[in-house]
Amino acid sequence: MTALQIEQVPVLSDNYVYLIHDPETGCCACVDPAVSVPVNARLDQLGWRLTHILNTHHHNDHIGGNLELKQAYDCEIIGAENDAARIAGIDSKVRDGQTFKFGSKTCKVFEVPGHTSGHIAYWFAEDKALFCGDTLFALGCGRLFEGSPAQMWDSLSKLMALPDDTRVFCAHEYTQANAAFAITVDPDNAALQSRMTEIETLRSQGKPTVPSTLLQEKQTNPFLRPEETGVQKAVGLVGEDAVRVFAEVRRLKDNF
Ligand code: ZN
Ligand code: FE
């Protein structure tokens, strides 16, 4: 099995667009094209021909380049059936648990509502790659624009059930700001402290902090740790259930 090639394209102020290329078949997908121009330029540079667009949700910084890329490449746009009306140019509508063929690979879809009601994530099991849009970030999670804390916790729990060595390709470079908050609600977490040092170093060299691994997130991301006593203590909710603690961590971050 040949591994998928994954390219990270930084666009706008802090978005990451991803290009996924299957060398066996030449299939090439773009995840969440916020804009088309830099995506086109990178495709030209790599000599890859776009065959698919995978959208995680309807926000413009995730679908803004859909129609221009479709016009240029006649590619197939895949998005959530639940949110089809808000995904520009959608061709194929997918649901929770559904799998589809991408070249020689299989991709599985998870519905992960919370940030938006129709948010989905794409998982390439053989390549240990998860494209989770604005649901799970390095040391953070998406704001709850269209969902309840219970829904988001349920969504994050689905992602946490994937293998620890899954690479988490999120859609924004928010890690440094997330870290500054994380340490306030998980102050005694040694793994978080050392990850913060690594993040500082990477950013000072202009390097991305994404992807991380799911294991790293489980160990250091406070939004995945509402069951940990350290986090419960820091937010004053020792012994409370995960949803209640998660909701409080999210509320504190919104006001940070
Ligand atoms: Zn968004
Ligand atoms: Fe976004």
CSV table of C-alpha atoms and ligand atoms in Angstrom, one decimal:
chain,number,residue,atom,x,y,z
A,1,MET,CA,0.0,0.0,0.0
A,2,THR,CA,1.4,3.4,-1.0
A,3,ALA,CA,0.7,6.1,1.5
A,4,LEU,CA,-1.4,9.1,0.7
A,5,GLN,CA,0.6,12.3,0.2
A,6,ILE,CA,-0.8,15.2,2.2
A,7,GLU,CA,0.1,18.8,1.6
A,8,GLN,CA,-0.7,21.7,3.9
A,9,VAL,CA,-1.5,25.0,2.3
A,10,PRO,CA,-1.7,28.0,4.7
A,11,VAL,CA,-4.2,30.6,3.5
A,12,LEU,CA,-6.0,33.7,4.8
A,13,SER,CA,-4.7,34.6,8.3
A,14,ASP,CA,-4.7,31.2,9.9
A,15,ASN,CA,-6.6,28.6,7.8
A,16,TYR,CA,-5.0,25.4,6.6
A,17,VAL,CA,-6.3,23.9,3.4
A,18,TYR,CA,-5.1,20.3,2.7
A,19,LEU,CA,-4.4,18.5,-0.5
A,20,ILE,CA,-4.6,14.7,-0.4
A,21,HIS,CA,-3.0,12.8,-3.3
A,22,ASP,CA,-3.2,9.1,-3.9
A,23,PRO,CA,-0.1,8.2,-6.0
A,24,GLU,CA,-1.5,4.9,-7.1
A,25,THR,CA,-4.5,6.4,-8.9
A,26,GLY,CA,-3.8,10.1,-9.2
A,27,CYS,CA,-6.9,11.0,-7.3
A,28,CYS,CA,-6.5,14.3,-5.5
A,29,ALA,CA,-8.8,15.9,-2.9
A,30,CYS,CA,-8.8,19.3,-1.5
A,31,VAL,CA,-10.2,19.6,2.1
A,32,ASP,CA,-12.0,22.9,2.8
A,33,PRO,CA,-10.7,25.2,0.1
A,34,ALA,CA,-11.2,28.6,1.7
A,35,VAL,CA,-10.0,30.3,-1.4
A,36,SER,CA,-8.9,28.9,-4.8
A,37,VAL,CA,-5.9,30.9,-6.0
A,38,PRO,CA,-3.2,29.5,-3.6
A,39,VAL,CA,-4.7,26.0,-4.0
A,40,ASN,CA,-4.4,26.2,-7.8
A,41,ALA,CA,-0.9,27.5,-7.5
A,42,ARG,CA,0.2,24.6,-5.2
A,43,LEU,CA,-1.6,22.0,-7.5
A,44,ASP,CA,0.3,23.4,-10.5
A,45,GLN,CA,3.6,23.2,-8.5
A,46,LEU,CA,3.0,19.6,-7.5
A,47,GLY,CA,1.6,18.5,-10.9
A,48,TRP,CA,-1.6,17.2,-9.2
A,49,ARG,CA,-5.0,17.3,-10.8
A,50,LEU,CA,-7.9,17.9,-8.5
A,51,THR,CA,-10.6,15.2,-8.6
A,52,HIS,CA,-12.5,15.9,-5.3
A,53,ILE,CA,-13.3,18.6,-2.8
A,54,LEU,CA,-14.1,17.4,0.8
A,55,ASN,CA,-16.0,20.0,2.8
A,56,THR,CA,-16.3,19.7,6.6
A,57,HIS,CA,-18.9,22.5,7.0
A,58,HIS,CA,-20.5,25.5,5.4
A,59,HIS,CA,-18.5,28.4,6.7
A,60,ASN,CA,-17.0,30.6,4.0
A,61,ASP,CA,-13.5,30.0,5.1
A,62,HIS,CA,-14.0,26.4,4.3
A,63,ILE,CA,-16.1,26.5,1.0
A,64,GLY,CA,-15.1,29.9,-0.4
A,65,GLY,CA,-13.0,28.3,-3.2
A,66,ASN,CA,-15.5,25.5,-4.1
A,67,LEU,CA,-17.1,26.9,-7.2
A,68,GLU,CA,-13.9,28.3,-8.8
A,69,LEU,CA,-12.1,25.0,-8.3
A,70,LYS,CA,-15.0,23.0,-9.6
A,71,GLN,CA,-15.1,25.2,-12.7
A,72,ALA,CA,-11.3,24.7,-13.2
A,73,TYR,CA,-11.2,21.0,-12.6
A,74,ASP,CA,-14.7,19.6,-12.9
A,75,CYS,CA,-14.1,17.9,-9.5
A,76,GLU,CA,-16.7,16.2,-7.4
A,77,ILE,CA,-17.7,18.1,-4.3
A,78,ILE,CA,-18.5,16.0,-1.2
A,79,GLY,CA,-20.3,17.4,1.8
A,80,ALA,CA,-22.8,16.6,4.6
A,81,GLU,CA,-26.3,15.5,3.5
A,82,ASN,CA,-27.6,17.3,6.6
A,83,ASP,CA,-26.1,20.6,5.3
A,84,ALA,CA,-26.4,20.2,1.5
A,85,ALA,CA,-28.2,23.5,1.1
A,86,ARG,CA,-25.3,25.4,2.5
A,87,ILE,CA,-22.4,23.7,0.7
A,88,ALA,CA,-21.8,25.5,-2.6
A,89,GLY,CA,-21.7,23.2,-5.6
A,90,ILE,CA,-22.3,20.0,-3.6
A,91,ASP,CA,-22.4,16.8,-5.8
A,92,SER,CA,-22.3,13.9,-3.3
A,93,LYS,CA,-24.1,14.0,0.1
A,94,VAL,CA,-22.6,11.8,2.8
A,95,ARG,CA,-23.9,10.7,6.2
A,96,ASP,CA,-22.6,9.5,9.6
A,97,GLY,CA,-20.7,6.2,9.4
A,98,GLN,CA,-20.8,6.1,5.6
A,99,THR,CA,-17.6,5.2,3.7
A,100,PHE,CA,-16.6,6.0,0.2
A,101,LYS,CA,-13.8,5.1,-2.1
A,102,PHE,CA,-11.1,7.7,-2.7
A,103,GLY,CA,-8.7,6.3,-5.3
A,104,SER,CA,-7.3,3.1,-3.8
A,105,LYS,CA,-8.3,4.2,-0.3
A,106,THR,CA,-11.4,4.2,1.9
A,107,CYS,CA,-12.6,7.3,3.7
A,108,LYS,CA,-15.1,7.2,6.5
A,109,VAL,CA,-17.4,10.1,7.5
A,110,PHE,CA,-18.4,11.1,11.0
A,111,GLU,CA,-21.2,13.6,11.7
A,112,VAL,CA,-19.7,15.9,14.5
A,113,PRO,CA,-22.3,18.6,15.2
A,114,GLY,CA,-21.5,21.4,17.6
A,115,HIS,CA,-19.5,24.1,15.8
A,116,THR,CA,-22.2,23.9,13.1
A,117,SER,CA,-25.2,21.6,13.0
A,118,GLY,CA,-24.0,19.9,9.8
A,119,HIS,CA,-20.3,19.6,10.5
A,120,ILE,CA,-18.6,16.3,9.4
A,121,ALA,CA,-15.1,14.9,9.7
A,122,TYR,CA,-13.2,12.6,7.2
A,123,TRP,CA,-11.1,9.7,8.4
A,124,PHE,CA,-8.6,7.8,6.2
A,125,ALA,CA,-8.0,4.8,8.5
A,126,GLU,CA,-5.1,3.2,6.5
A,127,ASP,CA,-3.2,6.4,6.5
A,128,LYS,CA,-4.2,7.4,10.1
A,129,ALA,CA,-5.4,10.8,9.0
A,130,LEU,CA,-8.3,12.7,10.3
A,131,PHE,CA,-9.6,15.9,8.7
A,132,CYS,CA,-11.8,17.4,11.4
A,133,GLY,CA,-12.3,21.0,10.2
A,134,ASP,CA,-13.3,23.3,13.1
A,135,THR,CA,-14.5,20.5,15.5
A,136,LEU,CA,-11.2,19.5,17.2
A,137,PHE,CA,-8.2,21.9,17.1
A,138,ALA,CA,-4.7,21.4,18.5
A,139,LEU,CA,-5.3,22.2,22.2
A,140,GLY,CA,-8.8,23.5,21.4
A,141,CYS,CA,-12.2,22.9,19.9
A,142,GLY,CA,-14.6,24.9,17.7
A,143,ARG,CA,-16.9,27.5,19.1
A,144,LEU,CA,-20.5,26.3,19.6
A,145,PHE,CA,-22.3,28.4,17.0
A,146,GLU,CA,-25.0,25.9,16.2
A,147,GLY,CA,-24.8,23.2,18.9
A,148,SER,CA,-25.1,22.4,22.6
A,149,PRO,CA,-22.2,21.4,24.8
A,150,ALA,CA,-23.7,17.9,25.0
A,151,GLN,CA,-23.7,17.6,21.2
A,152,MET,CA,-20.1,18.8,21.0
A,153,TRP,CA,-18.9,16.5,23.7
A,154,ASP,CA,-20.6,13.6,21.9
A,155,SER,CA,-18.9,14.6,18.7
A,156,LEU,CA,-15.5,14.9,20.3
A,157,SER,CA,-16.0,11.6,22.0
A,158,LYS,CA,-16.6,10.0,18.6
A,159,LEU,CA,-13.2,11.3,17.4
A,160,MET,CA,-11.5,10.3,20.7
A,161,ALA,CA,-12.5,6.7,19.9
A,162,LEU,CA,-10.1,6.6,16.9
A,163,PRO,CA,-6.6,5.1,17.3
A,164,ASP,CA,-4.2,7.1,19.4
A,165,ASP,CA,-1.7,7.5,16.5
A,166,THR,CA,-4.3,9.2,14.3
A,167,ARG,CA,-2.9,12.4,12.8
A,168,VAL,CA,-5.3,15.4,13.5
A,169,PHE,CA,-5.4,17.7,10.5
A,170,CYS,CA,-7.5,20.6,11.8
A,171,ALA,CA,-8.4,23.7,9.8
A,172,HIS,CA,-6.7,26.5,11.7
A,173,GLU,CA,-3.4,27.4,13.3
A,174,TYR,CA,-4.9,28.5,16.6
A,175,THR,CA,-2.5,26.5,18.8
A,176,GLN,CA,-0.5,29.2,20.5
A,177,ALA,CA,-3.6,31.1,21.7
A,178,ASN,CA,-5.3,27.8,22.7
A,179,ALA,CA,-2.2,26.9,24.7
A,180,ALA,CA,-2.4,30.1,26.7
A,181,PHE,CA,-5.9,29.2,27.7
A,182,ALA,CA,-5.3,25.5,28.2
A,183,ILE,CA,-2.7,26.1,30.9
A,184,THR,CA,-5.3,28.1,33.0
A,185,VAL,CA,-7.7,25.1,33.2
A,186,ASP,CA,-5.1,22.3,33.4
A,187,PRO,CA,-2.2,24.1,35.3
A,188,ASP,CA,-0.5,21.0,36.7
A,189,ASN,CA,-0.4,19.0,33.5
A,190,ALA,CA,3.3,18.3,32.8
A,191,ALA,CA,2.6,17.0,29.3
A,192,LEU,CA,0.8,20.3,28.5
A,193,GLN,CA,3.7,22.3,29.9
A,194,SER,CA,6.3,20.6,27.7
A,195,ARG,CA,4.0,20.7,24.6
A,196,MET,CA,3.7,24.5,25.1
A,197,THR,CA,7.5,24.8,25.0
A,198,GLU,CA,7.5,22.8,21.7
A,199,ILE,CA,4.7,25.0,20.3
A,200,GLU,CA,6.6,28.2,21.2
A,201,THR,CA,9.7,26.9,19.4
A,202,LEU,CA,7.8,25.8,16.3
A,203,ARG,CA,6.0,29.2,16.0
A,204,SER,CA,9.1,31.2,16.5
A,205,GLN,CA,10.5,29.4,13.5
A,206,GLY,CA,7.4,30.0,11.5
A,207,LYS,CA,6.5,26.3,11.4
A,208,PRO,CA,3.0,24.8,11.7
A,209,THR,CA,2.0,23.0,15.0
A,210,VAL,CA,-0.5,21.0,13.0
A,211,PRO,CA,-1.0,18.0,12.6
A,212,SER,CA,-0.8,16.7,16.1
A,213,THR,CA,-1.8,13.2,17.1
A,214,LEU,CA,-4.9,12.1,18.9
A,215,LEU,CA,-2.8,10.8,21.8
A,216,GLN,CA,-1.2,14.3,22.2
A,217,GLU,CA,-4.7,15.9,22.2
A,218,LYS,CA,-6.1,13.4,24.8
A,219,GLN,CA,-3.1,14.1,27.1
A,220,THR,CA,-3.1,17.9,26.7
A,221,ASN,CA,-6.3,19.3,25.2
A,222,PRO,CA,-8.5,20.5,28.0
A,223,PHE,CA,-11.7,20.1,25.9
A,224,LEU,CA,-10.9,16.3,25.8
A,225,ARG,CA,-10.2,16.2,29.5
A,226,PRO,CA,-13.4,17.1,31.4
A,227,GLU,CA,-13.1,13.8,33.2
A,228,GLU,CA,-9.7,14.6,34.6
A,229,THR,CA,-9.6,15.7,38.2
A,230,GLY,CA,-7.0,18.4,37.5
A,231,VAL,CA,-9.3,20.1,35.0
A,232,GLN,CA,-12.4,19.6,37.2
A,233,LYS,CA,-10.5,21.2,40.1
A,234,ALA,CA,-9.4,24.2,38.1
A,235,VAL,CA,-12.9,25.0,37.0
A,236,GLY,CA,-14.5,24.3,40.4
A,237,LEU,CA,-16.5,21.3,39.3
A,238,VAL,CA,-14.9,18.3,41.0
A,239,GLY,CA,-17.0,15.1,40.5
A,240,GLU,CA,-19.4,16.7,38.0
A,241,ASP,CA,-20.2,14.9,34.8
A,242,ALA,CA,-18.2,15.4,31.6
A,243,VAL,CA,-20.8,17.5,29.7
A,244,ARG,CA,-21.1,19.9,32.6
A,245,VAL,CA,-17.3,20.3,32.9
A,246,PHE,CA,-16.9,20.5,29.1
A,247,ALA,CA,-19.5,23.3,29.0
A,248,GLU,CA,-17.7,25.3,31.7
A,249,VAL,CA,-14.3,24.9,29.9
A,250,ARG,CA,-15.9,26.1,26.7
A,251,ARG,CA,-17.6,29.0,28.4
A,252,LEU,CA,-14.3,30.1,30.1
A,253,LYS,CA,-12.6,29.9,26.7
A,254,ASP,CA,-15.3,32.1,25.1
A,255,ASN,CA,-14.6,34.7,27.7
A,256,PHE,CA,-10.8,34.3,27.8
B,1,ZN,ZN,-16.0,27.2,11.0
B,2,FE,FE,-13.0,27.9,10.1
